């Protein structure tokens, strides 16, 4: 029939042409009749901060922000230690230094981030992008897409990006005005996110897995009948890691962008090999699950030459942006590089001057050798500066923690002092007052010891860093603290950086002034977040609507009065005789007898604010 595809080809259209036409129709725009999938199939565990992007066929995909706090500057990134510190990790997993950096910025905050898929890509999501016909969202379709090659995952990323840019470009995050694209995460991005990123402490980040306070089985699917039972499970069934990412360990192994490389001590080997699969899967024993787990999968099956596809391997995707997003960005990168290449210590600067002098009269081979020598010198100096700044950040955080300890000790002292003055409590025994006085003195000693440690640390910082560096690195630590949900550390970081800079110029202030300025930072930070402490056990009171009978005691009842004339005796009454014998109960509490060191009357609060007291008699804040 002329004017139709079949007519053009004299019958049925070739299969490759039909598929091309179907793909063009898919990418042209969403089908108006498509009903959005239920949230159970797109984001089974919604959380604050989720980014939802549409997909073909009415689907959607959830992403989570992964923050990478760094200092200012176009070339700043976040150095991290990946792999395992256990030498048994060998050429596959031994620890190495690397770096991550996100191209996007958090809304309302000056912190870099990238976006990572909240869940592994599911069967339905894969089919919505890659198949000609739209899937019907189902429970089976919520299983992770597996039995796919690395090339399949890359093709999915490309086709999903094309669809988003044509149909939902305004929904994509932007970096310097450029919309994001979809790709597989790099191995560094994947492992950084799997460990918890900036949302966990350095100790937890270096741990075998991210923190799992409720046990591995609540966070990962692994081998065995009490977990995966030999097969993949629907995504989002278990708890998330500290960044809100689900199934990062176990369930199915996850493909990443780069090829596999072996590990030398401290860095990756130069040879690039096969495909990297991260995180373990449903066949991995619980004891073998770890954030550093990485295996090499051959990209092709040697028996038939087809790409390798395993039922235990799937993937999740990331949102990324290219580096030189604009001319302005490229210029900023070049300026940062020039400034970084000039930043060096005295010895390195002298060596570079000598190299420059030797280059002036050298022949071509010698100049090449000198160029290599200078490049190596610059790399070594860059590494030294990174280590130096990492040490400054660690010292600043330590000083801030000590400053907070000073403030906490003072708050507890402020809670005990009114007890000793007698303004709020009456009828305290001499023994109790002695306990309070002892507690007050112990807290004063703790406060001064913390202040001494703080002073030593900021004085050392002042000898190693200038004011600008201290302010910059304090800002980085503050953003890291916010990512770990510890925002009250910022005032302490600010005062520590200021004291360190002042000590560099004029020495530390006197102890009294140093203490007062630290306590001022404590007041600015506010009281620490309340910690839920269980109340002491006590017998629940009976409800008013259905009062319980009074407890019985094993005490003989008093003799009954004689019955009136004409009535039978109590023993002969049928209602009494029919009752079962009462069970003996514990004896009643003995009344408190006043004695030395015991106050019979409860404390009286005259301050208008209710204070809680421990049953042991210890004042608030002293446990």
mmCIF file of N, CA and C in Angstrom, residues 184-283:
data_model
loop_
_atom_site.group_PDB
_atom_site.id
_atom_site.type_symbol
_atom_site.label_atom_id
_atom_site.label_comp_id
_atom_site.label_asym_id
_atom_site.label_seq_id
_atom_site.Cartn_x
_atom_site.Cartn_y
_atom_site.Cartn_z
ATOM 1 N N UNK A 184 27.101 5.131 33.776
ATOM 2 C CA UNK A 184 27.483 4.269 34.893
ATOM 3 C C UNK A 184 28.371 5.065 35.846
ATOM 4 N N UNK A 185 28.308 4.795 37.140
ATOM 5 C CA UNK A 185 29.215 5.489 38.060
ATOM 6 C C UNK A 185 30.645 4.999 37.880
ATOM 7 N N UNK A 186 31.594 5.868 38.156
ATOM 8 C CA UNK A 186 32.985 5.412 38.206
ATOM 9 C C UNK A 186 33.158 4.526 39.433
ATOM 10 N N UNK A 187 34.222 3.750 39.446
ATOM 11 C CA UNK A 187 34.468 2.887 40.598
ATOM 12 C C UNK A 187 34.678 3.708 41.864
ATOM 13 N N UNK A 188 35.347 4.860 41.725
ATOM 14 C CA UNK A 188 35.572 5.714 42.897
ATOM 15 C C UNK A 188 34.252 6.285 43.415
ATOM 16 N N UNK A 189 33.390 6.740 42.516
ATOM 17 C CA UNK A 189 32.087 7.244 42.937
ATOM 18 C C UNK A 189 31.271 6.145 43.620
ATOM 19 N N UNK A 190 31.286 4.961 43.034
ATOM 20 C CA UNK A 190 30.493 3.857 43.589
ATOM 21 C C UNK A 190 30.959 3.510 45.000
ATOM 22 N N UNK A 191 32.258 3.310 45.188
ATOM 23 C CA UNK A 191 32.747 2.876 46.502
ATOM 24 C C UNK A 191 32.624 3.986 47.537
ATOM 25 N N UNK A 192 32.864 5.225 47.127
ATOM 26 C CA UNK A 192 32.680 6.358 48.038
ATOM 27 C C UNK A 192 31.243 6.387 48.548
ATOM 28 N N UNK A 193 30.274 6.213 47.653
ATOM 29 C CA UNK A 193 28.868 6.226 48.053
ATOM 30 C C UNK A 193 28.518 4.994 48.875
ATOM 31 N N UNK A 194 29.052 3.828 48.514
ATOM 32 C CA UNK A 194 28.753 2.601 49.245
ATOM 33 C C UNK A 194 29.232 2.682 50.690
ATOM 34 N N UNK A 195 30.347 3.351 50.926
ATOM 35 C CA UNK A 195 30.885 3.459 52.281
ATOM 36 C C UNK A 195 30.136 4.489 53.131
ATOM 37 N N UNK A 196 29.316 5.323 52.518
ATOM 38 C CA UNK A 196 28.586 6.349 53.266
ATOM 39 C C UNK A 196 29.060 7.749 52.990
ATOM 40 N N UNK A 197 30.116 7.922 52.171
ATOM 41 C CA UNK A 197 30.572 9.253 51.798
ATOM 42 C C UNK A 197 30.857 10.150 52.984
ATOM 43 N N UNK A 198 30.485 11.413 52.831
ATOM 44 C CA UNK A 198 30.724 12.391 53.899
ATOM 45 C C UNK A 198 29.708 12.280 55.020
ATOM 46 N N UNK A 199 28.713 11.385 54.893
ATOM 47 C CA UNK A 199 27.690 11.241 55.930
ATOM 48 C C UNK A 199 28.165 10.388 57.098
ATOM 49 N N UNK A 200 29.361 9.806 57.027
ATOM 50 C CA UNK A 200 29.893 8.987 58.116
ATOM 51 C C UNK A 200 31.256 9.532 58.525
ATOM 52 N N UNK A 201 31.704 9.143 59.704
ATOM 53 C CA UNK A 201 33.024 9.556 60.178
ATOM 54 C C UNK A 201 34.104 8.836 59.390
ATOM 55 N N UNK A 202 35.348 9.310 59.552
ATOM 56 C CA UNK A 202 36.464 8.691 58.839
ATOM 57 C C UNK A 202 36.646 7.233 59.263
ATOM 58 N N UNK A 203 36.439 6.943 60.553
ATOM 59 C CA UNK A 203 36.576 5.566 61.026
ATOM 60 C C UNK A 203 35.526 4.662 60.390
ATOM 61 N N UNK A 204 34.284 5.122 60.339
ATOM 62 C CA UNK A 204 33.240 4.327 59.706
ATOM 63 C C UNK A 204 33.470 4.199 58.207
ATOM 64 N N UNK A 205 33.990 5.259 57.583
ATOM 65 C CA UNK A 205 34.254 5.213 56.145
ATOM 66 C C UNK A 205 35.289 4.138 55.818
ATOM 67 N N UNK A 206 36.281 3.971 56.677
ATOM 68 C CA UNK A 206 37.333 2.993 56.435
ATOM 69 C C UNK A 206 36.944 1.594 56.900
ATOM 70 N N UNK A 207 35.742 1.445 57.476
ATOM 71 C CA UNK A 207 35.322 0.146 57.965
ATOM 72 C C UNK A 207 35.070 -0.844 56.839
ATOM 73 N N UNK A 208 34.877 -2.090 57.221
ATOM 74 C CA UNK A 208 34.637 -3.146 56.240
ATOM 75 C C UNK A 208 33.359 -2.879 55.450
ATOM 76 N N UNK A 209 32.312 -2.438 56.137
ATOM 77 C CA UNK A 209 31.063 -2.036 55.496
ATOM 78 C C UNK A 209 30.616 -0.718 56.120
ATOM 79 N N UNK A 210 29.599 -0.101 55.543
ATOM 80 C CA UNK A 210 29.019 1.060 56.192
ATOM 81 C C UNK A 210 28.365 0.613 57.497
ATOM 82 N N UNK A 211 28.094 1.515 58.442
ATOM 83 C CA UNK A 211 27.501 1.102 59.727
ATOM 84 C C UNK A 211 26.179 0.367 59.524
ATOM 85 N N UNK A 212 26.056 -0.789 60.163
ATOM 86 C CA UNK A 212 24.837 -1.603 60.094
ATOM 87 C C UNK A 212 24.382 -1.926 61.511
ATOM 88 N N UNK A 213 23.793 -0.957 62.231
ATOM 89 C CA UNK A 213 23.469 -1.174 63.645
ATOM 90 C C UNK A 213 22.456 -2.277 63.881
ATOM 91 N N UNK A 214 21.640 -2.617 62.896
ATOM 92 C CA UNK A 214 20.624 -3.643 63.080
ATOM 93 C C UNK A 214 21.031 -4.986 62.497
ATOM 94 N N UNK A 215 22.277 -5.129 62.097
ATOM 95 C CA UNK A 215 22.748 -6.394 61.555
ATOM 96 C C UNK A 215 22.720 -6.419 60.043
ATOM 97 N N UNK A 216 23.619 -7.230 59.443
ATOM 98 C CA UNK A 216 23.781 -7.258 57.996
ATOM 99 C C UNK A 216 22.486 -7.611 57.274
ATOM 100 N N UNK A 217 21.705 -8.519 57.839
ATOM 101 C CA UNK A 217 20.515 -8.997 57.141
ATOM 102 C C UNK A 217 19.465 -7.917 56.961
ATOM 103 N N UNK A 218 19.564 -6.804 57.693
ATOM 104 C CA UNK A 218 18.608 -5.714 57.510
ATOM 105 C C UNK A 218 19.029 -4.751 56.403
ATOM 106 N N UNK A 219 20.250 -4.932 55.856
ATOM 107 C CA UNK A 219 20.779 -3.973 54.873
ATOM 108 C C UNK A 219 21.226 -4.610 53.562
ATOM 109 N N UNK A 220 21.449 -5.911 53.539
ATOM 110 C CA UNK A 220 22.027 -6.538 52.342
ATOM 111 C C UNK A 220 21.465 -7.938 52.156
ATOM 112 N N UNK A 221 21.306 -8.336 50.878
ATOM 113 C CA UNK A 221 20.922 -9.710 50.529
ATOM 114 C C UNK A 221 22.196 -10.498 50.256
ATOM 115 N N UNK A 222 22.378 -11.589 50.986
ATOM 116 C CA UNK A 222 23.575 -12.398 50.827
ATOM 117 C C UNK A 222 23.190 -13.871 50.782
ATOM 118 N N UNK A 223 24.189 -14.725 50.698
ATOM 119 C CA UNK A 223 23.962 -16.158 50.537
ATOM 120 C C UNK A 223 23.326 -16.755 51.796
ATOM 121 N N UNK A 224 22.398 -17.666 51.595
ATOM 122 C CA UNK A 224 21.862 -18.408 52.722
ATOM 123 C C UNK A 224 20.355 -18.298 52.862
ATOM 124 N N UNK A 225 19.732 -19.269 53.556
ATOM 125 C CA UNK A 225 18.278 -19.291 53.679
ATOM 126 C C UNK A 225 17.706 -18.151 54.503
ATOM 127 N N UNK A 226 18.489 -17.544 55.393
ATOM 128 C CA UNK A 226 17.944 -16.449 56.193
ATOM 129 C C UNK A 226 18.091 -15.098 55.491
ATOM 130 N N UNK A 227 18.551 -15.130 54.239
ATOM 131 C CA UNK A 227 18.666 -13.887 53.485
ATOM 132 C C UNK A 227 18.136 -14.094 52.065
ATOM 133 N N UNK A 228 18.997 -14.089 51.064
ATOM 134 C CA UNK A 228 18.541 -14.108 49.671
ATOM 135 C C UNK A 228 18.030 -15.472 49.224
ATOM 136 N N UNK A 229 18.469 -16.546 49.894
ATOM 137 C CA UNK A 229 18.027 -17.905 49.561
ATOM 138 C C UNK A 229 18.305 -18.247 48.097
ATOM 139 N N UNK A 230 19.435 -17.780 47.579
ATOM 140 C CA UNK A 230 19.876 -18.212 46.264
ATOM 141 C C UNK A 230 19.303 -17.474 45.077
ATOM 142 N N UNK A 231 18.638 -16.344 45.292
ATOM 143 C CA UNK A 231 18.100 -15.609 44.143
ATOM 144 C C UNK A 231 18.030 -14.125 44.485
ATOM 145 N N UNK A 232 18.013 -13.306 43.429
ATOM 146 C CA UNK A 232 17.911 -11.860 43.618
ATOM 147 C C UNK A 232 16.540 -11.507 44.191
ATOM 148 N N UNK A 233 16.482 -10.370 44.879
ATOM 149 C CA UNK A 233 15.261 -9.924 45.546
ATOM 150 C C UNK A 233 14.834 -8.563 44.993
ATOM 151 N N UNK A 234 13.547 -8.223 45.118
ATOM 152 C CA UNK A 234 13.097 -6.906 44.650
ATOM 153 C C UNK A 234 13.880 -5.776 45.321
ATOM 154 N N UNK A 235 14.107 -4.697 44.589
ATOM 155 C CA UNK A 235 14.903 -3.588 45.125
ATOM 156 C C UNK A 235 14.112 -2.864 46.209
ATOM 157 N N UNK A 236 14.846 -2.254 47.146
ATOM 158 C CA UNK A 236 14.223 -1.401 48.150
ATOM 159 C C UNK A 236 13.505 -2.130 49.259
ATOM 160 N N UNK A 237 13.777 -3.405 49.464
ATOM 161 C CA UNK A 237 13.112 -4.156 50.535
ATOM 162 C C UNK A 237 13.802 -3.953 51.883
ATOM 163 N N UNK A 238 15.079 -3.620 51.862
ATOM 164 C CA UNK A 238 15.867 -3.531 53.094
ATOM 165 C C UNK A 238 16.182 -2.077 53.425
ATOM 166 N N UNK A 239 16.886 -1.881 54.547
ATOM 167 C CA UNK A 239 17.252 -0.542 54.994
ATOM 168 C C UNK A 239 18.318 0.059 54.071
ATOM 169 N N UNK A 240 18.359 1.391 54.049
ATOM 170 C CA UNK A 240 19.333 2.103 53.215
ATOM 171 C C UNK A 240 20.639 2.307 53.962
ATOM 172 N N UNK A 241 21.700 2.628 53.214
ATOM 173 C CA UNK A 241 22.964 3.006 53.853
ATOM 174 C C UNK A 241 22.871 4.468 54.308
ATOM 175 N N UNK A 242 23.898 5.030 54.956
ATOM 176 C CA UNK A 242 23.772 6.395 55.498
ATOM 177 C C UNK A 242 23.452 7.473 54.470
ATOM 178 N N UNK A 243 23.652 7.208 53.177
ATOM 179 C CA UNK A 243 23.313 8.184 52.146
ATOM 180 C C UNK A 243 21.924 7.960 51.560
ATOM 181 N N UNK A 244 21.180 6.984 52.095
ATOM 182 C CA UNK A 244 19.843 6.711 51.581
ATOM 183 C C UNK A 244 19.839 5.823 50.357
ATOM 184 N N UNK A 245 20.928 5.099 50.088
ATOM 185 C CA UNK A 245 21.043 4.212 48.932
ATOM 186 C C UNK A 245 20.744 2.782 49.362
ATOM 187 N N UNK A 246 19.964 2.081 48.573
ATOM 188 C CA UNK A 246 19.537 0.731 48.923
ATOM 189 C C UNK A 246 20.298 -0.306 48.111
ATOM 190 N N UNK A 247 20.533 -1.477 48.744
ATOM 191 C CA UNK A 247 21.108 -2.655 48.072
ATOM 192 C C UNK A 247 22.491 -2.373 47.487
ATOM 193 N N UNK A 248 23.269 -1.514 48.134
ATOM 194 C CA UNK A 248 24.621 -1.257 47.633
ATOM 195 C C UNK A 248 25.501 -2.497 47.769
ATOM 196 N N UNK A 249 25.277 -3.292 48.801
ATOM 197 C CA UNK A 249 26.012 -4.541 48.970
ATOM 198 C C UNK A 249 25.039 -5.694 48.795
ATOM 199 N N UNK A 250 25.477 -6.758 48.109
ATOM 200 C CA UNK A 250 24.626 -7.912 47.904
ATOM 201 C C UNK A 250 23.585 -7.706 46.819
ATOM 202 N N UNK A 251 22.614 -8.600 46.785
ATOM 203 C CA UNK A 251 21.535 -8.667 45.793
ATOM 204 C C UNK A 251 22.110 -8.984 44.409
ATOM 205 N N UNK A 252 22.495 -7.992 43.612
ATOM 206 C CA UNK A 252 23.249 -8.282 42.381
ATOM 207 C C UNK A 252 24.509 -7.430 42.391
ATOM 208 N N UNK A 253 25.576 -7.967 41.823
ATOM 209 C CA UNK A 253 26.780 -7.169 41.644
ATOM 210 C C UNK A 253 26.508 -6.029 40.685
ATOM 211 N N UNK A 254 27.273 -4.950 40.801
ATOM 212 C CA UNK A 254 26.976 -3.749 40.020
ATOM 213 C C UNK A 254 28.166 -3.349 39.151
ATOM 214 N N UNK A 255 27.863 -3.091 37.885
ATOM 215 C CA UNK A 255 28.869 -2.675 36.912
ATOM 216 C C UNK A 255 29.244 -1.213 37.121
ATOM 217 N N UNK A 256 30.499 -0.882 36.856
ATOM 218 C CA UNK A 256 30.955 0.507 36.898
ATOM 219 C C UNK A 256 31.579 0.864 35.553
ATOM 220 N N UNK A 257 31.976 2.111 35.434
ATOM 221 C CA UNK A 257 32.339 2.640 34.118
ATOM 222 C C UNK A 257 33.677 2.153 33.593
ATOM 223 N N UNK A 258 34.713 2.156 34.467
ATOM 224 C CA UNK A 258 36.069 1.907 33.960
ATOM 225 C C UNK A 258 36.394 0.421 33.916
ATOM 226 N N UNK A 259 37.435 0.065 33.159
ATOM 227 C CA UNK A 259 37.900 -1.330 33.154
ATOM 228 C C UNK A 259 38.653 -1.661 34.436
ATOM 229 N N UNK A 260 38.800 -2.957 34.666
ATOM 230 C CA UNK A 260 39.500 -3.450 35.855
ATOM 231 C C UNK A 260 40.998 -3.202 35.723
ATOM 232 N N UNK A 261 41.599 -2.781 36.834
ATOM 233 C CA UNK A 261 43.052 -2.684 36.919
ATOM 234 C C UNK A 261 43.489 -3.257 38.256
ATOM 235 N N UNK A 262 44.592 -3.965 38.260
ATOM 236 C CA UNK A 262 45.132 -4.496 39.504
ATOM 237 C C UNK A 262 45.643 -3.353 40.373
ATOM 238 N N UNK A 263 45.904 -3.672 41.650
ATOM 239 C CA UNK A 263 46.348 -2.666 42.611
ATOM 240 C C UNK A 263 47.812 -2.907 42.941
ATOM 241 N N UNK A 264 48.606 -1.880 42.775
ATOM 242 C CA UNK A 264 49.942 -1.875 43.359
ATOM 243 C C UNK A 264 49.831 -1.232 44.732
ATOM 244 N N UNK A 265 50.909 -1.217 45.482
ATOM 245 C CA UNK A 265 50.864 -0.613 46.809
ATOM 246 C C UNK A 265 50.659 0.887 46.646
ATOM 247 N N UNK A 266 49.469 1.358 46.946
ATOM 248 C CA UNK A 266 49.180 2.779 46.937
ATOM 249 C C UNK A 266 48.554 3.310 45.663
ATOM 250 N N UNK A 267 48.527 2.524 44.570
ATOM 251 C CA UNK A 267 47.927 3.040 43.341
ATOM 252 C C UNK A 267 47.504 1.877 42.461
ATOM 253 N N UNK A 268 46.749 2.191 41.390
ATOM 254 C CA UNK A 268 46.342 1.170 40.444
ATOM 255 C C UNK A 268 47.456 0.877 39.446
ATOM 256 N N UNK A 269 47.489 -0.351 38.974
ATOM 257 C CA UNK A 269 48.463 -0.766 37.968
ATOM 258 C C UNK A 269 48.096 -0.152 36.617
ATOM 259 N N UNK A 270 49.068 -0.059 35.734
ATOM 260 C CA UNK A 270 48.854 0.618 34.470
ATOM 261 C C UNK A 270 48.029 -0.154 33.455
ATOM 262 N N UNK A 271 47.956 -1.496 33.563
ATOM 263 C CA UNK A 271 47.248 -2.273 32.551
ATOM 264 C C UNK A 271 45.745 -2.241 32.809
ATOM 265 N N UNK A 272 44.958 -1.865 31.800
ATOM 266 C CA UNK A 272 43.498 -1.907 31.878
ATOM 267 C C UNK A 272 43.019 -3.238 31.327
ATOM 268 N N UNK A 273 42.036 -3.860 32.033
ATOM 269 C CA UNK A 273 41.601 -5.193 31.647
ATOM 270 C C UNK A 273 40.125 -5.282 31.348
ATOM 271 N N UNK A 274 39.431 -6.198 32.051
ATOM 272 C CA UNK A 274 38.028 -6.483 31.787
ATOM 273 C C UNK A 274 37.083 -5.546 32.518
ATOM 274 N N UNK A 275 35.918 -6.067 32.864
ATOM 275 C CA UNK A 275 34.829 -5.281 33.453
ATOM 276 C C UNK A 275 34.871 -5.409 34.967
ATOM 277 N N UNK A 276 34.649 -4.311 35.683
ATOM 278 C CA UNK A 276 34.640 -4.314 37.147
ATOM 279 C C UNK A 276 33.213 -4.516 37.639
ATOM 280 N N UNK A 277 33.045 -5.462 38.571
ATOM 281 C CA UNK A 277 31.762 -5.699 39.240
ATOM 282 C C UNK A 277 31.976 -5.461 40.728
ATOM 283 N N UNK A 278 31.143 -4.621 41.335
ATOM 284 C CA UNK A 278 31.341 -4.180 42.714
ATOM 285 C C UNK A 278 30.229 -4.704 43.633
ATOM 286 N N UNK A 279 30.586 -4.906 44.907
ATOM 287 C CA UNK A 279 29.604 -5.031 45.980
ATOM 288 C C UNK A 279 29.099 -6.401 46.324
ATOM 289 N N UNK A 280 29.441 -7.452 45.566
ATOM 290 C CA UNK A 280 28.912 -8.773 45.875
ATOM 291 C C UNK A 280 27.475 -8.939 45.417
ATOM 292 N N UNK A 281 26.945 -10.167 45.598
ATOM 293 C CA UNK A 281 25.593 -10.455 45.117
ATOM 294 C C UNK A 281 24.920 -11.447 46.046
ATOM 295 N N UNK A 282 23.785 -12.008 45.592
ATOM 296 C CA UNK A 282 23.002 -12.905 46.437
ATOM 297 C C UNK A 282 23.705 -14.229 46.715
ATOM 298 N N UNK A 283 24.785 -14.509 46.036
ATOM 299 C CA UNK A 283 25.552 -15.734 46.289
ATOM 300 C C UNK A 283 26.747 -15.482 47.192
#
